[in-house]
Structures are given as structure tokens and as C-alpha cells.
């Protein structure tokens, strides 16, 4: 029953779910006024900060929902030939006479404006430090900015000369230590060479076959390969015995 009353009447007369379902201008005007009364009632309720954070957020959501529904009915009234309320109607003001602020269409009413996370939305942005333009920055750019006059003050040159002398001395010291280390290593190597026993190399005579002997060996090898391929082993054995008997 309560839901029916909030939507604009009793069971016999319920507000249409969609504004496009209404084709009568007088009916559309009536439903718009019903929504405005519901909004006014909830706006008066939301002024009470003692309702608690959750109740205040719920009330604020319901008011925004009714505002959207009112906008649908106002568009439908304009389509049916009625007045253009968004264009000529009064602005929505709070209890202080200021226009209701919001972000991206969502508005906050009454005590909901003081909720955590909402209060910061209404605080004015503090002006930050002014930034210099490119032209103002370029006024401070001169030869000193690029370091062209660093040698003119007479301070850098003595420091560079001192650093150069220290660098040369450091390199000379490192080179001297390397030469001393190399000299010690060479002496140790020479001493090891003197202590090493002398090896006696013996020469051995190696007989090298002549060209004729090599050709003879090659012919014998090829002959043996041919005999193995085309002659049976029994014939080869008999031939070998015959050669031995004849002394060939």
C-alpha cells in the first residue's frame, strides 16, 4: 500500500511504469505533480542529520531517482503538446536559496551534503602556485645557464689543474707497481729455467721405403683384393702351398 501511495495513488489508480504509456496530457501533468510532492516530502526528511549515514544516503538516492522520473514525465508532457518545464521551470534551490549542486547529474540534498566524502565535493578549489610562461622562463636563460662563463671566475681552473696533477701521479704509481711486479715475475721464471734439468735428445734412424718398394706393396695388395673377390679360399691355399714348395 505504501509503495502504491509513493507511486501516486491507490490500487485503482497507479502511476504508469513508463511515461510513454500515458497518452493524456492532463494525466501526465497529474503524475508530474505527484512526483514533485514525493520529492518535497523526502527533501524535508533528509534535512534531519540524526537519521544516520545509511538512511541519509538512501533518501538521497530516492530523491535523485524521483528527479529522473520527473524528467521523463516532463519530456512526455512536451511530446503531448504541453509546456517545456525544463526550459521555463524554476531552478531547484536548497534551504539557503542556493542552487542544488551535484556531479554528473547526481545531486546532494540537506544533511547528505555533510556526509564523509561528500563535503569535499563542495569545498572550493584553492588556487595553486602560478606557473611561469615559457617566455618568462626564457628570460633567465643566458650564458651562465649553459656554463659558458665557468672558467672566468678563476676558481675552476686551479681545481682542474690540481685534479690533473693527482691523476697523473696516480697513473705513474700504478705503472711503476706493474713494472716492479713484472720484473719479479721475470726473475722467478729465469730462476726456474736455470734449475730445470737438461734433457738429452737421442736421434734414431728410421728406414724410409723407396718408391719401388711402395709400388710393389700396392700391386700385391690389389692382387690380394682381386683374389679374395673372384677366387675361392681353397684355391688360394693350394696356390700358396705350391709357391712355398717351389720357393717362389
mmCIF file of C-alpha atoms in Angstrom:
data_model
loop_
_atom_site.group_PDB
_atom_site.id
_atom_site.type_symbol
_atom_site.label_atom_id
_atom_site.label_comp_id
_atom_site.label_asym_id
_atom_site.label_seq_id
_atom_site.Cartn_x
_atom_site.Cartn_y
_atom_site.Cartn_z
ATOM 1 C CA UNK A 1 0.000 0.000 0.000
ATOM 2 C CA UNK A 2 2.845 2.351 0.871
ATOM 3 C CA UNK A 3 4.535 1.681 -2.463
ATOM 4 C CA UNK A 4 1.276 2.420 -4.277
ATOM 5 C CA UNK A 5 0.914 5.745 -2.435
ATOM 6 C CA UNK A 6 4.502 6.748 -3.282
ATOM 7 C CA UNK A 7 3.875 5.981 -6.946
ATOM 8 C CA UNK A 8 0.840 8.290 -6.990
ATOM 9 C CA UNK A 9 -2.397 6.729 -5.867
ATOM 10 C CA UNK A 10 -4.306 3.675 -4.754
ATOM 11 C CA UNK A 11 -4.516 0.272 -6.360
ATOM 12 C CA UNK A 12 -7.214 1.528 -8.689
ATOM 13 C CA UNK A 13 -5.065 4.426 -9.887
ATOM 14 C CA UNK A 14 -1.363 3.559 -10.156
ATOM 15 C CA UNK A 15 1.222 5.684 -11.904
ATOM 16 C CA UNK A 16 2.354 4.040 -15.158
ATOM 17 C CA UNK A 17 5.788 2.428 -15.024
ATOM 18 C CA UNK A 18 6.826 4.252 -18.214
ATOM 19 C CA UNK A 19 5.806 7.778 -19.125
ATOM 20 C CA UNK A 20 5.385 6.728 -22.752
ATOM 21 C CA UNK A 21 2.421 4.556 -21.726
ATOM 22 C CA UNK A 22 0.414 7.725 -20.931
ATOM 23 C CA UNK A 23 -1.297 9.428 -23.906
ATOM 24 C CA UNK A 24 -3.341 12.013 -21.946
ATOM 25 C CA UNK A 25 -1.784 15.427 -21.215
ATOM 26 C CA UNK A 26 -3.902 16.007 -18.063
ATOM 27 C CA UNK A 27 -2.895 12.599 -16.681
ATOM 28 C CA UNK A 28 0.770 13.313 -17.394
ATOM 29 C CA UNK A 29 0.510 16.667 -15.583
ATOM 30 C CA UNK A 30 -1.106 14.927 -12.614
ATOM 31 C CA UNK A 31 1.643 12.300 -12.352
ATOM 32 C CA UNK A 32 4.309 15.007 -12.571
ATOM 33 C CA UNK A 33 2.741 16.886 -9.640
ATOM 34 C CA UNK A 34 2.542 13.632 -7.669
ATOM 35 C CA UNK A 35 6.287 13.082 -8.148
ATOM 36 C CA UNK A 36 7.005 16.685 -7.097
ATOM 37 C CA UNK A 37 5.059 16.160 -3.838
ATOM 38 C CA UNK A 38 7.048 12.955 -3.169
ATOM 39 C CA UNK A 39 10.304 14.828 -3.784
ATOM 40 C CA UNK A 40 9.282 17.657 -1.428
ATOM 41 C CA UNK A 41 8.385 15.173 1.326
ATOM 42 C CA UNK A 42 11.724 13.340 1.067
ATOM 43 C CA UNK A 43 13.699 16.594 0.867
ATOM 44 C CA UNK A 44 12.126 17.682 4.167
ATOM 45 C CA UNK A 45 13.050 14.310 5.718
ATOM 46 C CA UNK A 46 16.665 14.450 4.588
ATOM 47 C CA UNK A 47 17.244 17.712 6.499
ATOM 48 C CA UNK A 48 17.403 15.662 9.718
ATOM 49 C CA UNK A 49 21.094 14.856 10.301
ATOM 50 C CA UNK A 50 20.168 12.417 13.113
ATOM 51 C CA UNK A 51 18.879 9.796 10.665
ATOM 52 C CA UNK A 52 22.324 8.294 10.241
ATOM 53 C CA UNK A 53 24.641 7.986 7.268
ATOM 54 C CA UNK A 54 22.962 4.969 5.626
ATOM 55 C CA UNK A 55 19.434 6.391 5.880
ATOM 56 C CA UNK A 56 20.592 9.744 4.503
ATOM 57 C CA UNK A 57 22.299 8.055 1.559
ATOM 58 C CA UNK A 58 19.170 6.004 0.818
ATOM 59 C CA UNK A 59 16.958 9.107 0.944
ATOM 60 C CA UNK A 60 19.327 10.985 -1.351
ATOM 61 C CA UNK A 61 19.284 8.085 -3.837
ATOM 62 C CA UNK A 62 15.460 8.019 -3.770
ATOM 63 C CA UNK A 63 15.279 11.775 -4.421
ATOM 64 C CA UNK A 64 17.627 11.501 -7.392
ATOM 65 C CA UNK A 65 15.563 8.598 -8.739
ATOM 66 C CA UNK A 66 12.370 10.677 -8.459
ATOM 67 C CA UNK A 67 14.119 13.584 -10.189
ATOM 68 C CA UNK A 68 14.995 11.360 -13.122
ATOM 69 C CA UNK A 69 11.411 10.090 -13.258
ATOM 70 C CA UNK A 70 10.129 13.686 -13.184
ATOM 71 C CA UNK A 71 12.346 14.448 -16.152
ATOM 72 C CA UNK A 72 10.814 11.535 -18.098
ATOM 73 C CA UNK A 73 7.287 12.846 -17.442
ATOM 74 C CA UNK A 74 8.269 16.398 -18.400
ATOM 75 C CA UNK A 75 9.615 15.145 -21.725
ATOM 76 C CA UNK A 76 6.386 13.205 -22.239
ATOM 77 C CA UNK A 77 4.334 16.347 -21.464
ATOM 78 C CA UNK A 78 6.308 18.261 -24.077
ATOM 79 C CA UNK A 79 5.671 15.468 -26.596
ATOM 80 C CA UNK A 80 1.909 15.656 -25.876
ATOM 81 C CA UNK A 81 1.891 19.414 -26.584
ATOM 82 C CA UNK A 82 2.277 20.673 -23.029
ATOM 83 C CA UNK A 83 4.718 23.265 -21.640
ATOM 84 C CA UNK A 84 8.501 22.801 -21.685
ATOM 85 C CA UNK A 85 9.148 22.640 -17.923
ATOM 86 C CA UNK A 86 12.951 22.088 -18.060
ATOM 87 C CA UNK A 87 13.332 25.243 -20.147
ATOM 88 C CA UNK A 88 10.902 27.588 -18.380
ATOM 89 C CA UNK A 89 10.552 25.987 -14.950
ATOM 90 C CA UNK A 90 12.274 27.314 -11.803
ATOM 91 C CA UNK A 91 15.682 26.069 -10.732
ATOM 92 C CA UNK A 92 15.964 23.661 -7.795
ATOM 93 C CA UNK A 93 17.182 25.559 -4.702
ATOM 94 C CA UNK A 94 18.168 24.381 -1.236
ATOM 95 C CA UNK A 95 17.016 25.796 2.091
ATOM 96 C CA UNK A 96 19.617 28.585 1.825
ATOM 97 C CA UNK A 97 18.349 29.705 -1.586
ATOM 98 C CA UNK A 98 21.349 28.289 -3.466
ATOM 99 C CA UNK A 99 21.034 26.062 -6.498
ATOM 100 C CA UNK A 100 21.441 22.375 -5.661
ATOM 101 C CA UNK A 101 24.974 21.349 -6.759
ATOM 102 C CA UNK A 102 25.935 17.902 -7.917
ATOM 103 C CA UNK A 103 28.316 15.941 -10.059
ATOM 104 C CA UNK A 104 27.382 14.413 -13.411
ATOM 105 C CA UNK A 105 23.650 14.809 -12.776
ATOM 106 C CA UNK A 106 23.685 13.352 -9.271
ATOM 107 C CA UNK A 107 22.682 15.907 -6.623
ATOM 108 C CA UNK A 108 23.018 16.011 -2.845
ATOM 109 C CA UNK A 109 20.343 17.392 -0.526
ATOM 110 C CA UNK A 110 20.145 18.528 3.090
ATOM 111 C CA UNK A 111 22.274 16.639 5.589
ATOM 112 C CA UNK A 112 23.610 14.364 2.833
ATOM 113 C CA UNK A 113 25.894 17.210 1.795
ATOM 114 C CA UNK A 114 27.812 16.849 5.097
ATOM 115 C CA UNK A 115 28.461 13.103 4.754
ATOM 116 C CA UNK A 116 32.071 11.825 4.601
ATOM 117 C CA UNK A 117 33.424 12.061 1.078
ATOM 118 C CA UNK A 118 30.626 14.423 0.006
ATOM 119 C CA UNK A 119 31.697 17.518 1.914
ATOM 120 C CA UNK A 120 34.928 17.694 -0.092
ATOM 121 C CA UNK A 121 32.948 17.980 -3.335
ATOM 122 C CA UNK A 122 31.555 21.358 -2.262
ATOM 123 C CA UNK A 123 34.795 22.859 -0.955
ATOM 124 C CA UNK A 124 36.195 25.487 -3.323
ATOM 125 C CA UNK A 125 39.444 24.597 -5.021
ATOM 126 C CA UNK A 126 42.332 26.604 -3.581
ATOM 127 C CA UNK A 127 44.364 28.439 -6.186
ATOM 128 C CA UNK A 128 47.707 26.743 -6.699
ATOM 129 C CA UNK A 129 51.034 28.468 -7.306
ATOM 130 C CA UNK A 130 51.062 30.386 -10.551
ATOM 131 C CA UNK A 131 53.125 28.735 -13.260
ATOM 132 C CA UNK A 132 55.564 30.773 -15.289
ATOM 133 C CA UNK A 133 55.075 31.006 -19.007
ATOM 134 C CA UNK A 134 57.695 29.822 -21.474
ATOM 135 C CA UNK A 135 58.654 33.414 -22.217
ATOM 136 C CA UNK A 136 59.236 34.163 -18.524
ATOM 137 C CA UNK A 137 61.422 31.084 -18.155
ATOM 138 C CA UNK A 138 63.489 32.004 -21.209
ATOM 139 C CA UNK A 139 64.344 35.400 -19.671
ATOM 140 C CA UNK A 140 66.501 33.644 -17.063
ATOM 141 C CA UNK A 141 68.401 31.585 -19.645
ATOM 142 C CA UNK A 142 71.773 33.145 -20.517
ATOM 143 C CA UNK A 143 75.401 32.109 -20.983
ATOM 144 C CA UNK A 144 75.747 31.297 -17.275
ATOM 145 C CA UNK A 145 72.854 28.811 -17.565
ATOM 146 C CA UNK A 146 74.813 26.770 -20.132
ATOM 147 C CA UNK A 147 78.114 27.062 -18.220
ATOM 148 C CA UNK A 148 79.963 29.178 -20.777
ATOM 149 C CA UNK A 149 81.417 31.505 -18.113
ATOM 150 C CA UNK A 150 82.506 28.918 -15.556
ATOM 151 C CA UNK A 151 86.218 29.497 -16.359
ATOM 152 C CA UNK A 152 86.025 33.271 -15.977
ATOM 153 C CA UNK A 153 85.745 33.326 -12.194
ATOM 154 C CA UNK A 154 89.278 31.908 -11.670
ATOM 155 C CA UNK A 155 88.050 29.175 -9.323
ATOM 156 C CA UNK A 156 87.560 26.209 -11.629
ATOM 157 C CA UNK A 157 90.943 26.335 -13.402
ATOM 158 C CA UNK A 158 93.154 25.784 -10.270
ATOM 159 C CA UNK A 159 90.894 22.946 -9.167
ATOM 160 C CA UNK A 160 91.155 21.267 -12.579
ATOM 161 C CA UNK A 161 94.975 21.681 -12.575
ATOM 162 C CA UNK A 162 95.216 20.106 -9.111
ATOM 163 C CA UNK A 163 92.979 17.216 -10.142
ATOM 164 C CA UNK A 164 95.040 16.697 -13.308
ATOM 165 C CA UNK A 165 98.317 16.505 -11.341
ATOM 166 C CA UNK A 166 96.820 13.990 -8.915
ATOM 167 C CA UNK A 167 95.539 11.884 -11.817
ATOM 168 C CA UNK A 168 98.983 11.816 -13.493
ATOM 169 C CA UNK A 169 100.697 10.859 -10.227
ATOM 170 C CA UNK A 170 98.198 8.058 -9.691
ATOM 171 C CA UNK A 171 98.783 6.657 -13.205
ATOM 172 C CA UNK A 172 102.584 6.824 -12.760
ATOM 173 C CA UNK A 173 102.364 4.990 -9.434
ATOM 174 C CA UNK A 174 100.205 2.244 -10.946
ATOM 175 C CA UNK A 175 102.627 1.860 -13.880
ATOM 176 C CA UNK A 176 105.643 1.648 -11.513
ATOM 177 C CA UNK A 177 103.958 -1.067 -9.436
ATOM 178 C CA UNK A 178 103.113 -3.045 -12.589
ATOM 179 C CA UNK A 179 106.739 -2.842 -13.814
ATOM 180 C CA UNK A 180 108.081 -3.963 -10.430
ATOM 181 C CA UNK A 181 105.662 -6.876 -10.370
ATOM 182 C CA UNK A 182 106.618 -7.836 -13.922
ATOM 183 C CA UNK A 183 110.339 -7.686 -13.017
ATOM 184 C CA UNK A 184 109.821 -10.032 -10.076
ATOM 185 C CA UNK A 185 107.933 -12.475 -12.261
ATOM 186 C CA UNK A 186 110.695 -12.477 -14.907
ATOM 187 C CA UNK A 187 113.352 -13.168 -12.259
ATOM 188 C CA UNK A 188 111.345 -16.085 -10.905
ATOM 189 C CA UNK A 189 110.953 -17.527 -14.414
ATOM 190 C CA UNK A 190 114.686 -17.243 -15.111
ATOM 191 C CA UNK A 191 115.481 -18.967 -11.839
ATOM 192 C CA UNK A 192 113.102 -21.801 -12.668
ATOM 193 C CA UNK A 193 114.727 -22.203 -16.098
ATOM 194 C CA UNK A 194 118.201 -22.498 -14.530
ATOM 195 C CA UNK A 195 117.023 -25.128 -12.056
ATOM 196 C CA UNK A 196 115.318 -27.227 -14.757
ATOM 197 C CA UNK A 197 117.409 -30.364 -15.780
ATOM 198 C CA UNK A 198 118.743 -30.541 -19.331
ATOM 199 C CA UNK A 199 117.033 -33.185 -21.466
ATOM 200 C CA UNK A 200 119.224 -35.255 -23.847
ATOM 201 C CA UNK A 201 117.630 -35.793 -27.248
ATOM 202 C CA UNK A 202 118.576 -39.080 -28.911
ATOM 203 C CA UNK A 203 118.484 -39.490 -32.673
ATOM 204 C CA UNK A 204 117.041 -42.732 -34.014
ATOM 205 C CA UNK A 205 117.492 -43.987 -37.613
ATOM 206 C CA UNK A 206 114.172 -44.613 -39.354
ATOM 207 C CA UNK A 207 114.255 -46.528 -42.612
ATOM 208 C CA UNK A 208 112.121 -44.912 -45.280
ATOM 209 C CA UNK A 209 110.886 -47.262 -48.080
ATOM 210 C CA UNK A 210 111.804 -46.383 -51.672
ATOM 211 C CA UNK A 211 109.318 -45.604 -54.447
ATOM 212 C CA UNK A 212 109.821 -49.055 -55.965
ATOM 213 C CA UNK A 213 109.044 -50.832 -52.673
ATOM 214 C CA UNK A 214 105.880 -48.771 -52.252
ATOM 215 C CA UNK A 215 104.659 -49.639 -55.782
ATOM 216 C CA UNK A 216 105.379 -53.312 -55.193
ATOM 217 C CA UNK A 217 103.369 -53.305 -51.960
ATOM 218 C CA UNK A 218 100.438 -51.572 -53.693
ATOM 219 C CA UNK A 219 100.406 -54.174 -56.525
ATOM 220 C CA UNK A 220 100.464 -57.036 -54.049
ATOM 221 C CA UNK A 221 97.612 -55.510 -52.060
ATOM 222 C CA UNK A 222 95.431 -55.034 -55.144
ATOM 223 C CA UNK A 223 96.206 -58.548 -56.331
ATOM 224 C CA UNK A 224 95.180 -59.944 -52.978
ATOM 225 C CA UNK A 225 91.877 -57.982 -53.127
ATOM 226 C CA UNK A 226 91.096 -59.398 -56.591
ATOM 227 C CA UNK A 227 91.889 -62.952 -55.479
ATOM 228 C CA UNK A 228 89.605 -62.551 -52.461
ATOM 229 C CA UNK A 229 86.794 -61.335 -54.719
ATOM 230 C CA UNK A 230 86.963 -63.914 -57.585
ATOM 231 C CA UNK A 231 88.933 -66.965 -56.293
ATOM 232 C CA UNK A 232 87.759 -69.392 -53.636
ATOM 233 C CA UNK A 233 89.847 -69.709 -50.446
ATOM 234 C CA UNK A 234 90.731 -73.370 -51.198
ATOM 235 C CA UNK A 235 92.373 -72.439 -54.496
ATOM 236 C CA UNK A 236 94.289 -69.647 -52.824
ATOM 237 C CA UNK A 237 95.601 -72.064 -50.172
ATOM 238 C CA UNK A 238 96.724 -74.536 -52.834
ATOM 239 C CA UNK A 239 98.469 -71.821 -54.788
ATOM 240 C CA UNK A 240 100.206 -70.638 -51.628
ATOM 241 C CA UNK A 241 101.427 -74.198 -50.866
ATOM 242 C CA UNK A 242 102.676 -74.581 -54.413
ATOM 243 C CA UNK A 243 104.614 -71.317 -54.185
ATOM 244 C CA UNK A 244 106.151 -72.441 -50.928
ATOM 245 C CA UNK A 245 107.184 -75.763 -52.434
ATOM 246 C CA UNK A 246 108.687 -74.113 -55.484
ATOM 247 C CA UNK A 247 110.312 -71.428 -53.335
ATOM 248 C CA UNK A 248 108.679 -68.590 -55.214
#
